[in-house]
PDB file of N, CA and C in Angstrom:
ATOM      1  N   MET A   1     182.635 -59.616 -94.367  1.00  0.00           N
ATOM      2  CA  MET A   1     181.751 -58.463 -94.237  1.00  0.00           C
ATOM      3  C   MET A   1     181.887 -57.862 -92.830  1.00  0.00           C
ATOM      4  N   LYS A   2     181.971 -56.551 -92.746  1.00  0.00           N
ATOM      5  CA  LYS A   2     182.127 -55.863 -91.464  1.00  0.00           C
ATOM      6  C   LYS A   2     180.796 -55.793 -90.739  1.00  0.00           C
ATOM      7  N   ASN A   3     180.890 -55.893 -89.430  1.00  0.00           N
ATOM      8  CA  ASN A   3     179.651 -55.709 -88.674  1.00  0.00           C
ATOM      9  C   ASN A   3     179.364 -54.223 -88.541  1.00  0.00           C
ATOM     10  N   ASN A   4     178.170 -53.907 -88.114  1.00  0.00           N
ATOM     11  CA  ASN A   4     177.717 -52.521 -88.039  1.00  0.00           C
ATOM     12  C   ASN A   4     178.574 -51.681 -87.100  1.00  0.00           C
ATOM     13  N   GLU A   5     178.977 -52.249 -85.964  1.00  0.00           N
ATOM     14  CA  GLU A   5     179.795 -51.508 -85.003  1.00  0.00           C
ATOM     15  C   GLU A   5     181.137 -51.111 -85.609  1.00  0.00           C
ATOM     16  N   THR A   6     181.774 -52.037 -86.298  1.00  0.00           N
ATOM     17  CA  THR A   6     183.056 -51.753 -86.941  1.00  0.00           C
ATOM     18  C   THR A   6     182.895 -50.678 -88.006  1.00  0.00           C
ATOM     19  N   ALA A   7     181.831 -50.758 -88.786  1.00  0.00           N
ATOM     20  CA  ALA A   7     181.588 -49.760 -89.831  1.00  0.00           C
ATOM     21  C   ALA A   7     181.398 -48.373 -89.227  1.00  0.00           C
ATOM     22  N   ILE A   8     180.670 -48.301 -88.125  1.00  0.00           N
ATOM     23  CA  ILE A   8     180.447 -47.011 -87.467  1.00  0.00           C
ATOM     24  C   ILE A   8     181.751 -46.462 -86.909  1.00  0.00           C
ATOM     25  N   GLN A   9     182.559 -47.324 -86.312  1.00  0.00           N
ATOM     26  CA  GLN A   9     183.850 -46.878 -85.777  1.00  0.00           C
ATOM     27  C   GLN A   9     184.730 -46.321 -86.897  1.00  0.00           C
ATOM     28  N   GLU A  10     184.716 -46.974 -88.032  1.00  0.00           N
ATOM     29  CA  GLU A  10     185.513 -46.486 -89.170  1.00  0.00           C
ATOM     30  C   GLU A  10     184.987 -45.148 -89.677  1.00  0.00           C
ATOM     31  N   MET A  11     183.673 -44.996 -89.730  1.00  0.00           N
ATOM     32  CA  MET A  11     183.095 -43.712 -90.167  1.00  0.00           C
ATOM     33  C   MET A  11     183.456 -42.605 -89.190  1.00  0.00           C
ATOM     34  N   LEU A  12     183.423 -42.915 -87.882  1.00  0.00           N
ATOM     35  CA  LEU A  12     183.819 -41.917 -86.889  1.00  0.00           C
ATOM     36  C   LEU A  12     185.283 -41.516 -87.069  1.00  0.00           C
ATOM     37  N   GLN A  13     186.144 -42.495 -87.290  1.00  0.00           N
ATOM     38  CA  GLN A  13     187.563 -42.199 -87.497  1.00  0.00           C
ATOM     39  C   GLN A  13     187.770 -41.334 -88.740  1.00  0.00           C
ATOM     40  N   GLN A  14     187.024 -41.606 -89.798  1.00  0.00           N
ATOM     41  CA  GLN A  14     187.135 -40.797 -91.012  1.00  0.00           C
ATOM     42  C   GLN A  14     186.715 -39.358 -90.743  1.00  0.00           C
ATOM     43  N   GLU A  15     185.608 -39.195 -90.015  1.00  0.00           N
ATOM     44  CA  GLU A  15     185.137 -37.846 -89.696  1.00  0.00           C
ATOM     45  C   GLU A  15     186.135 -37.110 -88.812  1.00  0.00           C
ATOM     46  N   ILE A  16     186.680 -37.802 -87.820  1.00  0.00           N
ATOM     47  CA  ILE A  16     187.668 -37.175 -86.937  1.00  0.00           C
ATOM     48  C   ILE A  16     188.897 -36.750 -87.736  1.00  0.00           C
ATOM     49  N   GLY A  17     189.278 -37.564 -88.708  1.00  0.00           N
ATOM     50  CA  GLY A  17     190.420 -37.235 -89.552  1.00  0.00           C
ATOM     51  C   GLY A  17     190.228 -35.965 -90.360  1.00  0.00           C
ATOM     52  N   LYS A  18     188.999 -35.551 -90.550  1.00  0.00           N
ATOM     53  CA  LYS A  18     188.690 -34.336 -91.316  1.00  0.00           C
ATOM     54  C   LYS A  18     188.662 -33.076 -90.448  1.00  0.00           C
ATOM     55  N   ILE A  19     188.768 -33.253 -89.134  1.00  0.00           N
ATOM     56  CA  ILE A  19     188.722 -32.117 -88.208  1.00  0.00           C
ATOM     57  C   ILE A  19     190.098 -31.469 -88.139  1.00  0.00           C
ATOM     58  N   PRO A  20     190.185 -30.143 -88.306  1.00  0.00           N
ATOM     59  CA  PRO A  20     191.479 -29.470 -88.147  1.00  0.00           C
ATOM     60  C   PRO A  20     192.029 -29.693 -86.729  1.00  0.00           C
ATOM     61  N   SER A  21     193.311 -29.887 -86.635  1.00  0.00           N
ATOM     62  CA  SER A  21     193.936 -30.250 -85.352  1.00  0.00           C
ATOM     63  C   SER A  21     193.653 -29.244 -84.239  1.00  0.00           C
ATOM     64  N   GLU A  22     193.484 -27.978 -84.567  1.00  0.00           N
ATOM     65  CA  GLU A  22     193.222 -26.990 -83.515  1.00  0.00           C
ATOM     66  C   GLU A  22     191.843 -27.180 -82.873  1.00  0.00           C
ATOM     67  N   HIS A  23     190.975 -27.936 -83.525  1.00  0.00           N
ATOM     68  CA  HIS A  23     189.636 -28.173 -82.971  1.00  0.00           C
ATOM     69  C   HIS A  23     189.526 -29.513 -82.241  1.00  0.00           C
ATOM     70  N   LEU A  24     190.572 -30.310 -82.264  1.00  0.00           N
ATOM     71  CA  LEU A  24     190.520 -31.624 -81.619  1.00  0.00           C
ATOM     72  C   LEU A  24     190.306 -31.553 -80.107  1.00  0.00           C
ATOM     73  N   PRO A  25     190.913 -30.604 -79.381  1.00  0.00           N
ATOM     74  CA  PRO A  25     190.626 -30.540 -77.940  1.00  0.00           C
ATOM     75  C   PRO A  25     189.141 -30.313 -77.639  1.00  0.00           C
ATOM     76  N   ALA A  26     188.485 -29.476 -78.425  1.00  0.00           N
ATOM     77  CA  ALA A  26     187.052 -29.245 -78.226  1.00  0.00           C
ATOM     78  C   ALA A  26     186.257 -30.506 -78.535  1.00  0.00           C
ATOM     79  N   LEU A  27     186.635 -31.205 -79.599  1.00  0.00           N
ATOM     80  CA  LEU A  27     185.957 -32.451 -79.943  1.00  0.00           C
ATOM     81  C   LEU A  27     186.129 -33.481 -78.833  1.00  0.00           C
ATOM     82  N   LEU A  28     187.312 -33.551 -78.272  1.00  0.00           N
ATOM     83  CA  LEU A  28     187.563 -34.479 -77.173  1.00  0.00           C
ATOM     84  C   LEU A  28     186.650 -34.175 -75.990  1.00  0.00           C
ATOM     85  N   ARG A  29     186.481 -32.899 -75.655  1.00  0.00           N
ATOM     86  CA  ARG A  29     185.586 -32.525 -74.553  1.00  0.00           C
ATOM     87  C   ARG A  29     184.150 -32.923 -74.861  1.00  0.00           C
ATOM     88  N   ILE A  30     183.727 -32.738 -76.105  1.00  0.00           N
ATOM     89  CA  ILE A  30     182.367 -33.123 -76.507  1.00  0.00           C
ATOM     90  C   ILE A  30     182.175 -34.626 -76.375  1.00  0.00           C
ATOM     91  N   VAL A  31     183.120 -35.386 -76.897  1.00  0.00           N
ATOM     92  CA  VAL A  31     183.012 -36.846 -76.845  1.00  0.00           C
ATOM     93  C   VAL A  31     183.038 -37.332 -75.399  1.00  0.00           C
ATOM     94  N   HIS A  32     183.900 -36.759 -74.589  1.00  0.00           N
ATOM     95  CA  HIS A  32     183.989 -37.146 -73.181  1.00  0.00           C
ATOM     96  C   HIS A  32     182.666 -36.859 -72.463  1.00  0.00           C
ATOM     97  N   SER A  33     182.108 -35.671 -72.675  1.00  0.00           N
ATOM     98  CA  SER A  33     180.834 -35.312 -72.044  1.00  0.00           C
ATOM     99  C   SER A  33     179.722 -36.239 -72.495  1.00  0.00           C
ATOM    100  N   PHE A  34     179.710 -36.562 -73.787  1.00  0.00           N
ATOM    101  CA  PHE A  34     178.693 -37.478 -74.306  1.00  0.00           C
ATOM    102  C   PHE A  34     178.812 -38.845 -73.646  1.00  0.00           C
ATOM    103  N   ARG A  35     180.022 -39.371 -73.576  1.00  0.00           N
ATOM    104  CA  ARG A  35     180.234 -40.685 -72.977  1.00  0.00           C
ATOM    105  C   ARG A  35     179.762 -40.698 -71.527  1.00  0.00           C
ATOM    106  N   GLU A  36     180.102 -39.659 -70.784  1.00  0.00           N
ATOM    107  CA  GLU A  36     179.682 -39.601 -69.388  1.00  0.00           C
ATOM    108  C   GLU A  36     178.166 -39.506 -69.257  1.00  0.00           C
ATOM    109  N   SER A  37     177.519 -38.818 -70.194  1.00  0.00           N
ATOM    110  CA  SER A  37     176.067 -38.642 -70.097  1.00  0.00           C
ATOM    111  C   SER A  37     175.304 -39.917 -70.420  1.00  0.00           C
ATOM    112  N   VAL A  38     175.891 -40.816 -71.197  1.00  0.00           N
ATOM    113  CA  VAL A  38     175.183 -42.049 -71.553  1.00  0.00           C
ATOM    114  C   VAL A  38     175.635 -43.243 -70.729  1.00  0.00           C
ATOM    115  N   SER A  39     176.694 -43.091 -69.948  1.00  0.00           N
ATOM    116  CA  SER A  39     177.183 -44.196 -69.117  1.00  0.00           C
ATOM    117  C   SER A  39     176.299 -44.333 -67.890  1.00  0.00           C
ATOM    118  N   LEU A  40     175.918 -45.554 -67.597  1.00  0.00           N
ATOM    119  CA  LEU A  40     175.055 -45.799 -66.449  1.00  0.00           C
ATOM    120  C   LEU A  40     175.831 -45.972 -65.162  1.00  0.00           C
ATOM    121  N   GLY A  41     177.053 -46.408 -65.237  1.00  0.00           N
ATOM    122  CA  GLY A  41     177.820 -46.678 -64.029  1.00  0.00           C
ATOM    123  C   GLY A  41     177.377 -47.988 -63.419  1.00  0.00           C
ATOM    124  N   THR A  42     177.919 -48.291 -62.266  1.00  0.00           N
ATOM    125  CA  THR A  42     177.578 -49.539 -61.590  1.00  0.00           C
ATOM    126  C   THR A  42     176.216 -49.400 -60.913  1.00  0.00           C
ATOM    127  N   GLU A  43     175.657 -50.533 -60.537  1.00  0.00           N
ATOM    128  CA  GLU A  43     174.384 -50.520 -59.816  1.00  0.00           C
ATOM    129  C   GLU A  43     174.525 -49.761 -58.505  1.00  0.00           C
ATOM    130  N   GLU A  44     175.667 -49.960 -57.857  1.00  0.00           N
ATOM    131  CA  GLU A  44     175.905 -49.288 -56.576  1.00  0.00           C
ATOM    132  C   GLU A  44     175.948 -47.775 -56.765  1.00  0.00           C
ATOM    133  N   GLU A  45     176.660 -47.310 -57.794  1.00  0.00           N
ATOM    134  CA  GLU A  45     176.740 -45.865 -58.059  1.00  0.00           C
ATOM    135  C   GLU A  45     175.361 -45.297 -58.381  1.00  0.00           C
ATOM    136  N   SER A  46     174.596 -46.036 -59.168  1.00  0.00           N
ATOM    137  CA  SER A  46     173.256 -45.593 -59.537  1.00  0.00           C
ATOM    138  C   SER A  46     172.359 -45.489 -58.306  1.00  0.00           C
ATOM    139  N   PHE A  47     172.418 -46.492 -57.438  1.00  0.00           N
ATOM    140  CA  PHE A  47     171.622 -46.466 -56.215  1.00  0.00           C
ATOM    141  C   PHE A  47     172.030 -45.291 -55.339  1.00  0.00           C
ATOM    142  N   GLU A  48     173.341 -45.104 -55.153  1.00  0.00           N
ATOM    143  CA  GLU A  48     173.824 -44.007 -54.306  1.00  0.00           C
ATOM    144  C   GLU A  48     173.365 -42.658 -54.846  1.00  0.00           C
ATOM    145  N   LYS A  49     173.450 -42.489 -56.157  1.00  0.00           N
ATOM    146  CA  LYS A  49     173.011 -41.224 -56.766  1.00  0.00           C
ATOM    147  C   LYS A  49     171.519 -41.024 -56.545  1.00  0.00           C
ATOM    148  N   GLY A  50     170.744 -42.067 -56.780  1.00  0.00           N
ATOM    149  CA  GLY A  50     169.295 -41.971 -56.576  1.00  0.00           C
ATOM    150  C   GLY A  50     168.935 -41.693 -55.125  1.00  0.00           C
ATOM    151  N   TRP A  51     169.650 -42.341 -54.212  1.00  0.00           N
ATOM    152  CA  TRP A  51     169.394 -42.130 -52.787  1.00  0.00           C
ATOM    153  C   TRP A  51     169.699 -40.682 -52.395  1.00  0.00           C
ATOM    154  N   LYS A  52     170.826 -40.157 -52.860  1.00  0.00           N
ATOM    155  CA  LYS A  52     171.190 -38.765 -52.545  1.00  0.00           C
ATOM    156  C   LYS A  52     170.153 -37.798 -53.094  1.00  0.00           C
ATOM    157  N   GLU A  53     169.720 -38.025 -54.347  1.00  0.00           N
ATOM    158  CA  GLU A  53     168.708 -37.151 -54.948  1.00  0.00           C
ATOM    159  C   GLU A  53     167.406 -37.207 -54.155  1.00  0.00           C
ATOM    160  N   THR A  54     167.016 -38.394 -53.743  1.00  0.00           N
ATOM    161  CA  THR A  54     165.764 -38.565 -53.004  1.00  0.00           C
ATOM    162  C   THR A  54     165.830 -37.881 -51.649  1.00  0.00           C
ATOM    163  N   THR A  55     166.934 -38.065 -50.930  1.00  0.00           N
ATOM    164  CA  THR A  55     167.043 -37.474 -49.601  1.00  0.00           C
ATOM    165  C   THR A  55     167.145 -35.952 -49.656  1.00  0.00           C
ATOM    166  N   LYS A  56     167.586 -35.401 -50.799  1.00  0.00           N
ATOM    167  CA  LYS A  56     167.623 -33.948 -50.981  1.00  0.00           C
ATOM    168  C   LYS A  56     166.273 -33.402 -51.432  1.00  0.00           C
ATOM    169  N   GLY A  57     165.344 -34.300 -51.747  1.00  0.00           N
ATOM    170  CA  GLY A  57     164.049 -33.852 -52.253  1.00  0.00           C
ATOM    171  C   GLY A  57     164.074 -33.590 -53.752  1.00  0.00           C
ATOM    172  N   ASP A  58     165.109 -34.071 -54.413  1.00  0.00           N
ATOM    173  CA  ASP A  58     165.271 -33.851 -55.853  1.00  0.00           C
ATOM    174  C   ASP A  58     164.590 -34.982 -56.620  1.00  0.00           C
ATOM    175  N   TYR A  59     163.270 -34.930 -56.656  1.00  0.00           N
ATOM    176  CA  TYR A  59     162.508 -35.945 -57.381  1.00  0.00           C
ATOM    177  C   TYR A  59     161.180 -35.338 -57.824  1.00  0.00           C
ATOM    178  N   GLN A  60     160.507 -36.032 -58.738  1.00  0.00           N
ATOM    179  CA  GLN A  60     159.212 -35.585 -59.235  1.00  0.00           C
ATOM    180  C   GLN A  60     158.249 -36.761 -59.235  1.00  0.00           C
ATOM    181  N   PRO A  61     156.959 -36.485 -59.082  1.00  0.00           N
ATOM    182  CA  PRO A  61     155.973 -37.558 -59.185  1.00  0.00           C
ATOM    183  C   PRO A  61     156.003 -38.165 -60.593  1.00  0.00           C
ATOM    184  N   VAL A  62     155.712 -39.442 -60.682  1.00  0.00           N
ATOM    185  CA  VAL A  62     155.736 -40.137 -61.967  1.00  0.00           C
ATOM    186  C   VAL A  62     154.832 -39.441 -62.988  1.00  0.00           C
ATOM    187  N   GLU A  63     153.685 -38.961 -62.531  1.00  0.00           N
ATOM    188  CA  GLU A  63     152.752 -38.288 -63.438  1.00  0.00           C
ATOM    189  C   GLU A  63     153.409 -37.096 -64.133  1.00  0.00           C
ATOM    190  N   GLU A  64     154.273 -36.388 -63.406  1.00  0.00           N
ATOM    191  CA  GLU A  64     154.975 -35.238 -63.983  1.00  0.00           C
ATOM    192  C   GLU A  64     155.994 -35.685 -65.027  1.00  0.00           C
ATOM    193  N   LEU A  65     156.667 -36.774 -64.757  1.00  0.00           N
ATOM    194  CA  LEU A  65     157.691 -37.273 -65.689  1.00  0.00           C
ATOM    195  C   LEU A  65     157.079 -37.723 -66.996  1.00  0.00           C
ATOM    196  N   TRP A  66     155.827 -38.191 -66.964  1.00  0.00           N
ATOM    197  CA  TRP A  66     155.184 -38.685 -68.191  1.00  0.00           C
ATOM    198  C   TRP A  66     154.545 -37.576 -69.017  1.00  0.00           C
ATOM    199  N   LYS A  67     154.376 -36.385 -68.444  1.00  0.00           N
ATOM    200  CA  LYS A  67     153.707 -35.292 -69.169  1.00  0.00           C
ATOM    201  C   LYS A  67     154.458 -34.978 -70.469  1.00  0.00           C
ATOM    202  N   GLY A  68     153.698 -34.871 -71.546  1.00  0.00           N
ATOM    203  CA  GLY A  68     154.276 -34.516 -72.834  1.00  0.00           C
ATOM    204  C   GLY A  68     154.887 -35.657 -73.596  1.00  0.00           C
ATOM    205  N   LEU A  69     154.904 -36.847 -72.996  1.00  0.00           N
ATOM    206  CA  LEU A  69     155.464 -38.010 -73.687  1.00  0.00           C
ATOM    207  C   LEU A  69     154.344 -38.832 -74.297  1.00  0.00           C
ATOM    208  N   ASP A  70     154.588 -39.364 -75.460  1.00  0.00           N
ATOM    209  CA  ASP A  70     153.627 -40.279 -76.068  1.00  0.00           C
ATOM    210  C   ASP A  70     153.856 -41.661 -75.482  1.00  0.00           C
ATOM    211  N   HIS A  71     152.824 -42.224 -74.902  1.00  0.00           N
ATOM    212  CA  HIS A  71     152.937 -43.567 -74.323  1.00  0.00           C
ATOM    213  C   HIS A  71     151.639 -44.310 -74.456  1.00  0.00           C
TER     214      HIS A  71
END
């Protein structure tokens, strides 16, 4: 029996196989952007990014971040 990850990978491959070849470059850009948006990076990279944002004043109070969220 296949595990869930393998099944999902196969479904993705099937869907990609249905995409006309002229649209594959756009799909690649979408997948690449998605991967970058969900990747956390190393702890060091995360700290450096947070430090740069903080020193630039690019932050919000916690109360603002929770607004509109169910918690």
